[in-house]
mmCIF file of C-alpha atoms in Angstrom:
data_model
loop_
_atom_site.group_PDB
_atom_site.id
_atom_site.type_symbol
_atom_site.label_atom_id
_atom_site.label_comp_id
_atom_site.label_asym_id
_atom_site.label_seq_id
_atom_site.Cartn_x
_atom_site.Cartn_y
_atom_site.Cartn_z
ATOM 1 C CA MET A 1 371.073 210.733 54.040
ATOM 2 C CA THR A 2 367.665 209.424 55.011
ATOM 3 C CA LYS A 3 366.860 205.988 56.324
ATOM 4 C CA GLU A 4 363.156 205.352 56.502
ATOM 5 C CA PRO A 5 361.910 203.723 59.707
ATOM 6 C CA GLU A 6 360.894 200.082 59.535
ATOM 7 C CA GLY A 7 357.248 199.190 59.965
ATOM 8 C CA PRO A 8 354.209 197.864 58.077
ATOM 9 C CA GLU A 9 354.644 197.809 54.310
ATOM 10 C CA LEU A 10 353.463 201.059 52.796
ATOM 11 C CA PRO A 11 351.238 201.446 49.725
ATOM 12 C CA LEU A 12 353.138 201.477 46.444
ATOM 13 C CA ARG A 13 352.560 205.195 45.827
ATOM 14 C CA GLN A 14 353.948 206.127 49.241
ATOM 15 C CA ARG A 15 356.914 203.789 48.862
ATOM 16 C CA LYS A 16 357.784 205.421 45.547
ATOM 17 C CA LYS A 17 357.584 208.867 47.107
ATOM 18 C CA GLN A 18 359.914 207.781 49.911
ATOM 19 C CA GLU A 19 362.327 206.286 47.392
ATOM 20 C CA THR A 20 362.348 209.521 45.395
ATOM 21 C CA ARG A 21 362.926 211.589 48.523
ATOM 22 C CA ARG A 22 365.751 209.307 49.617
ATOM 23 C CA ARG A 23 367.389 209.365 46.182
ATOM 24 C CA ILE A 24 367.303 213.157 46.004
ATOM 25 C CA SER A 25 368.733 213.460 49.503
ATOM 26 C CA ASP A 26 371.473 210.894 48.846
ATOM 27 C CA VAL A 27 372.528 212.622 45.629
ATOM 28 C CA ALA A 28 372.498 216.034 47.322
ATOM 29 C CA SER A 29 374.494 214.772 50.297
ATOM 30 C CA ALA A 30 377.156 213.302 48.019
ATOM 31 C CA LEU A 31 377.464 216.585 46.142
ATOM 32 C CA PHE A 32 377.622 218.668 49.324
ATOM 33 C CA LEU A 33 380.244 216.385 50.871
ATOM 34 C CA GLU A 34 382.378 216.601 47.750
ATOM 35 C CA HIS A 35 382.013 220.298 46.900
ATOM 36 C CA GLY A 36 380.643 222.004 50.029
ATOM 37 C CA PHE A 37 377.065 223.022 50.682
ATOM 38 C CA ASP A 38 377.380 226.584 49.427
ATOM 39 C CA ASN A 39 379.038 225.480 46.175
ATOM 40 C CA VAL A 40 376.172 223.293 44.941
ATOM 41 C CA THR A 41 372.867 224.654 43.652
ATOM 42 C CA VAL A 42 369.434 223.074 43.819
ATOM 43 C CA VAL A 43 369.384 223.042 40.001
ATOM 44 C CA GLU A 44 372.608 221.013 39.961
ATOM 45 C CA THR A 45 371.188 218.648 42.559
ATOM 46 C CA ALA A 46 368.014 218.132 40.538
ATOM 47 C CA LYS A 47 370.003 217.418 37.399
ATOM 48 C CA ALA A 48 372.229 214.899 39.177
ATOM 49 C CA ALA A 49 369.169 213.179 40.693
ATOM 50 C CA ASP A 50 367.407 213.163 37.304
ATOM 51 C CA VAL A 51 364.379 215.076 38.578
ATOM 52 C CA SER A 52 363.029 218.575 38.040
ATOM 53 C CA THR A 53 363.874 221.463 40.323
ATOM 54 C CA MET A 54 360.185 221.648 41.202
ATOM 55 C CA THR A 55 360.298 218.019 42.339
ATOM 56 C CA VAL A 56 363.209 218.782 44.634
ATOM 57 C CA PHE A 57 361.284 221.627 46.251
ATOM 58 C CA ASN A 58 358.175 219.456 46.543
ATOM 59 C CA TYR A 59 360.130 217.163 48.862
ATOM 60 C CA PHE A 60 362.501 219.707 50.402
ATOM 61 C CA PRO A 61 361.091 223.254 50.679
ATOM 62 C CA ARG A 62 364.526 224.620 51.602
ATOM 63 C CA LYS A 63 367.932 223.755 50.235
ATOM 64 C CA GLU A 64 369.228 223.240 53.777
ATOM 65 C CA ASP A 65 366.708 220.443 54.308
ATOM 66 C CA LEU A 66 368.355 218.433 51.541
ATOM 67 C CA PHE A 67 371.324 217.915 53.859
ATOM 68 C CA LEU A 68 369.597 218.209 57.240
ATOM 69 C CA ASP A 69 366.922 215.808 56.088
ATOM 70 C CA ARG A 70 366.592 214.017 59.430
ATOM 71 C CA ILE A 71 364.874 216.933 61.160
ATOM 72 C CA PRO A 72 361.369 215.409 60.848
ATOM 73 C CA GLU A 73 362.740 212.050 62.006
ATOM 74 C CA ALA A 74 364.359 213.629 65.064
ATOM 75 C CA ILE A 75 361.163 215.395 66.061
ATOM 76 C CA GLU A 76 359.116 212.210 65.657
ATOM 77 C CA LEU A 77 361.614 210.055 67.562
ATOM 78 C CA PHE A 78 361.767 212.316 70.602
ATOM 79 C CA THR A 79 358.126 213.359 70.723
ATOM 80 C CA GLY A 80 357.102 209.765 70.056
ATOM 81 C CA ALA A 81 359.167 208.569 73.005
ATOM 82 C CA VAL A 82 357.321 211.013 75.268
ATOM 83 C CA ARG A 83 353.903 210.403 73.755
ATOM 84 C CA ASP A 84 354.169 206.593 73.860
ATOM 85 C CA ARG A 85 356.034 206.254 77.145
ATOM 86 C CA ARG A 86 355.029 203.693 79.758
ATOM 87 C CA ASP A 87 352.539 204.674 82.455
ATOM 88 C CA ASP A 88 355.299 204.680 85.074
ATOM 89 C CA GLU A 89 357.761 206.577 82.859
ATOM 90 C CA THR A 90 358.194 210.335 83.109
ATOM 91 C CA PRO A 91 358.853 212.561 80.061
ATOM 92 C CA LEU A 92 362.478 213.028 81.093
ATOM 93 C CA ALA A 93 362.919 209.302 81.641
ATOM 94 C CA ALA A 94 361.523 208.671 78.160
ATOM 95 C CA LEU A 95 363.909 211.224 76.656
ATOM 96 C CA ARG A 96 366.853 209.669 78.491
ATOM 97 C CA ARG A 97 365.849 206.228 77.221
ATOM 98 C CA VAL A 98 365.524 207.220 73.557
ATOM 99 C CA THR A 99 368.784 209.181 73.708
ATOM 100 C CA LEU A 100 370.664 206.126 74.960
ATOM 101 C CA GLU A 101 368.913 203.841 72.480
ATOM 102 C CA LEU A 102 370.016 206.048 69.591
ATOM 103 C CA LEU A 103 373.525 206.089 71.010
ATOM 104 C CA ASP A 104 373.604 202.273 71.193
ATOM 105 C CA GLN A 105 372.356 202.070 67.596
ATOM 106 C CA GLY A 106 375.064 204.431 66.351
ATOM 107 C CA HIS A 107 372.277 206.594 64.946
ATOM 108 C CA PRO A 108 373.393 209.733 63.048
ATOM 109 C CA LEU A 109 371.338 211.934 65.382
ATOM 110 C CA THR A 110 373.745 211.138 68.224
ATOM 111 C CA ALA A 111 376.734 212.562 66.293
ATOM 112 C CA VAL A 112 379.177 210.535 68.420
ATOM 113 C CA ARG A 113 380.824 208.493 65.669
ATOM 114 C CA GLU A 114 383.923 209.212 63.629
ATOM 115 C CA ARG A 115 382.116 208.288 60.408
ATOM 116 C CA PHE A 116 379.816 211.293 60.823
ATOM 117 C CA LEU A 117 382.650 213.833 60.969
ATOM 118 C CA PRO A 118 382.569 214.665 57.222
ATOM 119 C CA PHE A 119 378.874 215.522 57.575
ATOM 120 C CA TRP A 120 379.493 217.824 60.536
ATOM 121 C CA ARG A 121 382.408 219.508 58.780
ATOM 122 C CA VAL A 122 380.063 220.485 55.951
ATOM 123 C CA VAL A 123 377.603 221.867 58.506
ATOM 124 C CA GLY A 124 380.359 223.748 60.298
ATOM 125 C CA ASP A 125 381.540 225.343 57.061
ATOM 126 C CA SER A 126 378.077 226.651 56.108
ATOM 127 C CA PRO A 127 376.383 229.530 57.972
ATOM 128 C CA ALA A 128 373.095 228.581 56.292
ATOM 129 C CA LEU A 129 373.248 225.016 57.598
ATOM 130 C CA ARG A 130 374.208 226.152 61.087
ATOM 131 C CA ALA A 131 371.272 228.566 61.117
ATOM 132 C CA ARG A 132 368.903 225.838 59.944
ATOM 133 C CA GLY A 133 370.257 223.572 62.666
ATOM 134 C CA ARG A 134 369.400 226.164 65.307
ATOM 135 C CA GLU A 135 365.907 226.482 63.860
ATOM 136 C CA ALA A 136 365.534 222.701 63.979
ATOM 137 C CA LEU A 137 366.348 222.671 67.682
ATOM 138 C CA GLU A 138 363.689 225.331 68.253
ATOM 139 C CA GLU A 139 361.200 223.213 66.298
ATOM 140 C CA LEU A 140 362.099 220.177 68.399
ATOM 141 C CA GLU A 141 361.740 222.167 71.616
ATOM 142 C CA THR A 142 358.304 223.459 70.581
ATOM 143 C CA ALA A 143 357.094 220.003 69.562
ATOM 144 C CA LEU A 144 358.394 218.440 72.768
ATOM 145 C CA ALA A 145 356.746 221.080 74.936
ATOM 146 C CA ALA A 146 353.421 220.497 73.201
ATOM 147 C CA THR A 147 353.691 216.725 73.592
ATOM 148 C CA ILE A 148 354.631 216.958 77.276
ATOM 149 C CA ALA A 149 351.728 219.333 77.889
ATOM 150 C CA GLU A 150 349.309 216.985 76.127
ATOM 151 C CA THR A 151 350.407 213.962 78.146
ATOM 152 C CA THR A 152 350.723 215.465 81.625
ATOM 153 C CA ASP A 153 348.406 217.180 84.056
ATOM 154 C CA GLY A 154 348.622 220.946 84.104
ATOM 155 C CA GLY A 155 346.689 224.025 83.192
ATOM 156 C CA ALA A 156 347.028 226.259 80.178
ATOM 157 C CA HIS A 157 349.473 228.509 82.041
ATOM 158 C CA ASP A 158 351.679 225.667 83.294
ATOM 159 C CA LEU A 159 355.268 226.492 82.306
ATOM 160 C CA ARG A 160 356.692 223.105 83.249
ATOM 161 C CA PRO A 161 356.316 221.461 79.826
ATOM 162 C CA ARG A 162 358.078 224.334 78.078
ATOM 163 C CA LEU A 163 360.779 224.506 80.734
ATOM 164 C CA THR A 164 361.356 220.750 80.591
ATOM 165 C CA ALA A 165 361.575 220.771 76.791
ATOM 166 C CA ALA A 166 363.884 223.787 76.690
ATOM 167 C CA LEU A 167 366.317 222.394 79.253
ATOM 168 C CA ALA A 168 366.296 218.903 77.749
ATOM 169 C CA VAL A 169 367.049 220.170 74.234
ATOM 170 C CA ALA A 170 369.743 222.541 75.489
ATOM 171 C CA ALA A 171 371.342 219.748 77.495
ATOM 172 C CA TYR A 172 371.251 217.342 74.550
ATOM 173 C CA ARG A 173 372.838 219.931 72.259
ATOM 174 C CA THR A 174 375.542 220.846 74.756
ATOM 175 C CA VAL A 175 376.566 217.257 75.457
ATOM 176 C CA ALA A 176 376.548 216.293 71.766
ATOM 177 C CA THR A 177 378.530 219.386 70.746
ATOM 178 C CA ALA A 178 381.174 218.742 73.406
ATOM 179 C CA SER A 179 381.607 215.113 72.360
ATOM 180 C CA LEU A 180 381.725 216.040 68.683
ATOM 181 C CA ALA A 181 384.457 218.593 69.391
ATOM 182 C CA ARG A 182 386.540 215.893 71.057
ATOM 183 C CA LEU A 183 386.180 213.649 68.017
ATOM 184 C CA VAL A 184 387.194 216.502 65.729
ATOM 185 C CA ALA A 185 390.262 217.023 67.928
ATOM 186 C CA GLY A 186 391.267 213.415 67.274
ATOM 187 C CA GLU A 187 390.344 211.686 70.526
ATOM 188 C CA PRO A 188 389.554 207.953 70.186
ATOM 189 C CA GLU A 189 385.916 207.220 69.446
ATOM 190 C CA HIS A 190 385.570 204.571 72.153
ATOM 191 C CA THR A 191 386.814 206.983 74.830
ATOM 192 C CA VAL A 192 384.529 209.786 73.695
ATOM 193 C CA LEU A 193 381.583 207.394 73.443
ATOM 194 C CA GLU A 194 382.098 206.064 76.964
ATOM 195 C CA ASP A 195 382.386 209.568 78.416
ATOM 196 C CA HIS A 196 379.405 210.729 76.374
ATOM 197 C CA ARG A 197 377.191 207.983 77.780
ATOM 198 C CA ALA A 198 378.199 208.839 81.339
ATOM 199 C CA LEU A 199 377.595 212.531 80.698
ATOM 200 C CA VAL A 200 374.114 211.827 79.300
ATOM 201 C CA HIS A 201 373.247 210.050 82.536
ATOM 202 C CA ARG A 202 374.686 212.827 84.714
ATOM 203 C CA THR A 203 372.862 215.468 82.683
ATOM 204 C CA PHE A 204 369.484 213.787 82.961
ATOM 205 C CA ASP A 205 370.100 213.136 86.657
ATOM 206 C CA ALA A 206 370.662 216.883 87.085
ATOM 207 C CA LEU A 207 367.529 217.722 85.097
ATOM 208 C CA GLU A 208 365.423 215.387 87.214
ATOM 209 C CA ARG A 209 366.732 217.020 90.388
ATOM 210 C CA ALA A 210 366.125 220.498 88.993
ATOM 211 C CA LEU A 211 362.633 219.708 87.685
ATOM 212 C CA PRO A 212 361.166 217.218 90.189
ATOM 213 C CA GLU A 213 357.568 218.185 89.455
ATOM 214 C CA ALA A 214 358.080 218.174 85.704
ATOM 215 C CA THR A 215 359.794 214.807 85.366
#
């Protein structure tokens, strides 16, 4: 389910497009949560949202993006943190900061909340959604590498931006997956959340030691 970021009021046409996108995604998410991703068609989603199938594909080129609709938001949040970081802030420091901010907000991209478990169960039950999730991480890694390269000194053959992005994304995924597994196993949310926060810090500390020239 999409939540549009706050900011200056958008033109009416753009607001209506965002509302349509959000409505389609909300209807699709409800259907997938109730019936399972693989048991609901795009045609059924369009009918339930009272739009045409073509309209659905205009907003979501792939069925998987109806459920994993926060992929563009994730890429913008993390690349934006690097791109707009303070002069004295390194790319890794910016990524640590935005990760902890999302955690404090209880943002869905952190995964570390019991209320998100139904969503992740649907993902876990669908090979198509899991595959799209892996693709999304690759897209995030590529976008991060490009942003780090654009905002740091280094030549065209400098591997540090790509290495930093790859390790940061892998670390984020590993920590989030481990914490999510603990929630699925029934551990208390507050315990998992506390450990997750500490592990985020330890992970970024390790990355900064491993990549001193890239931080």
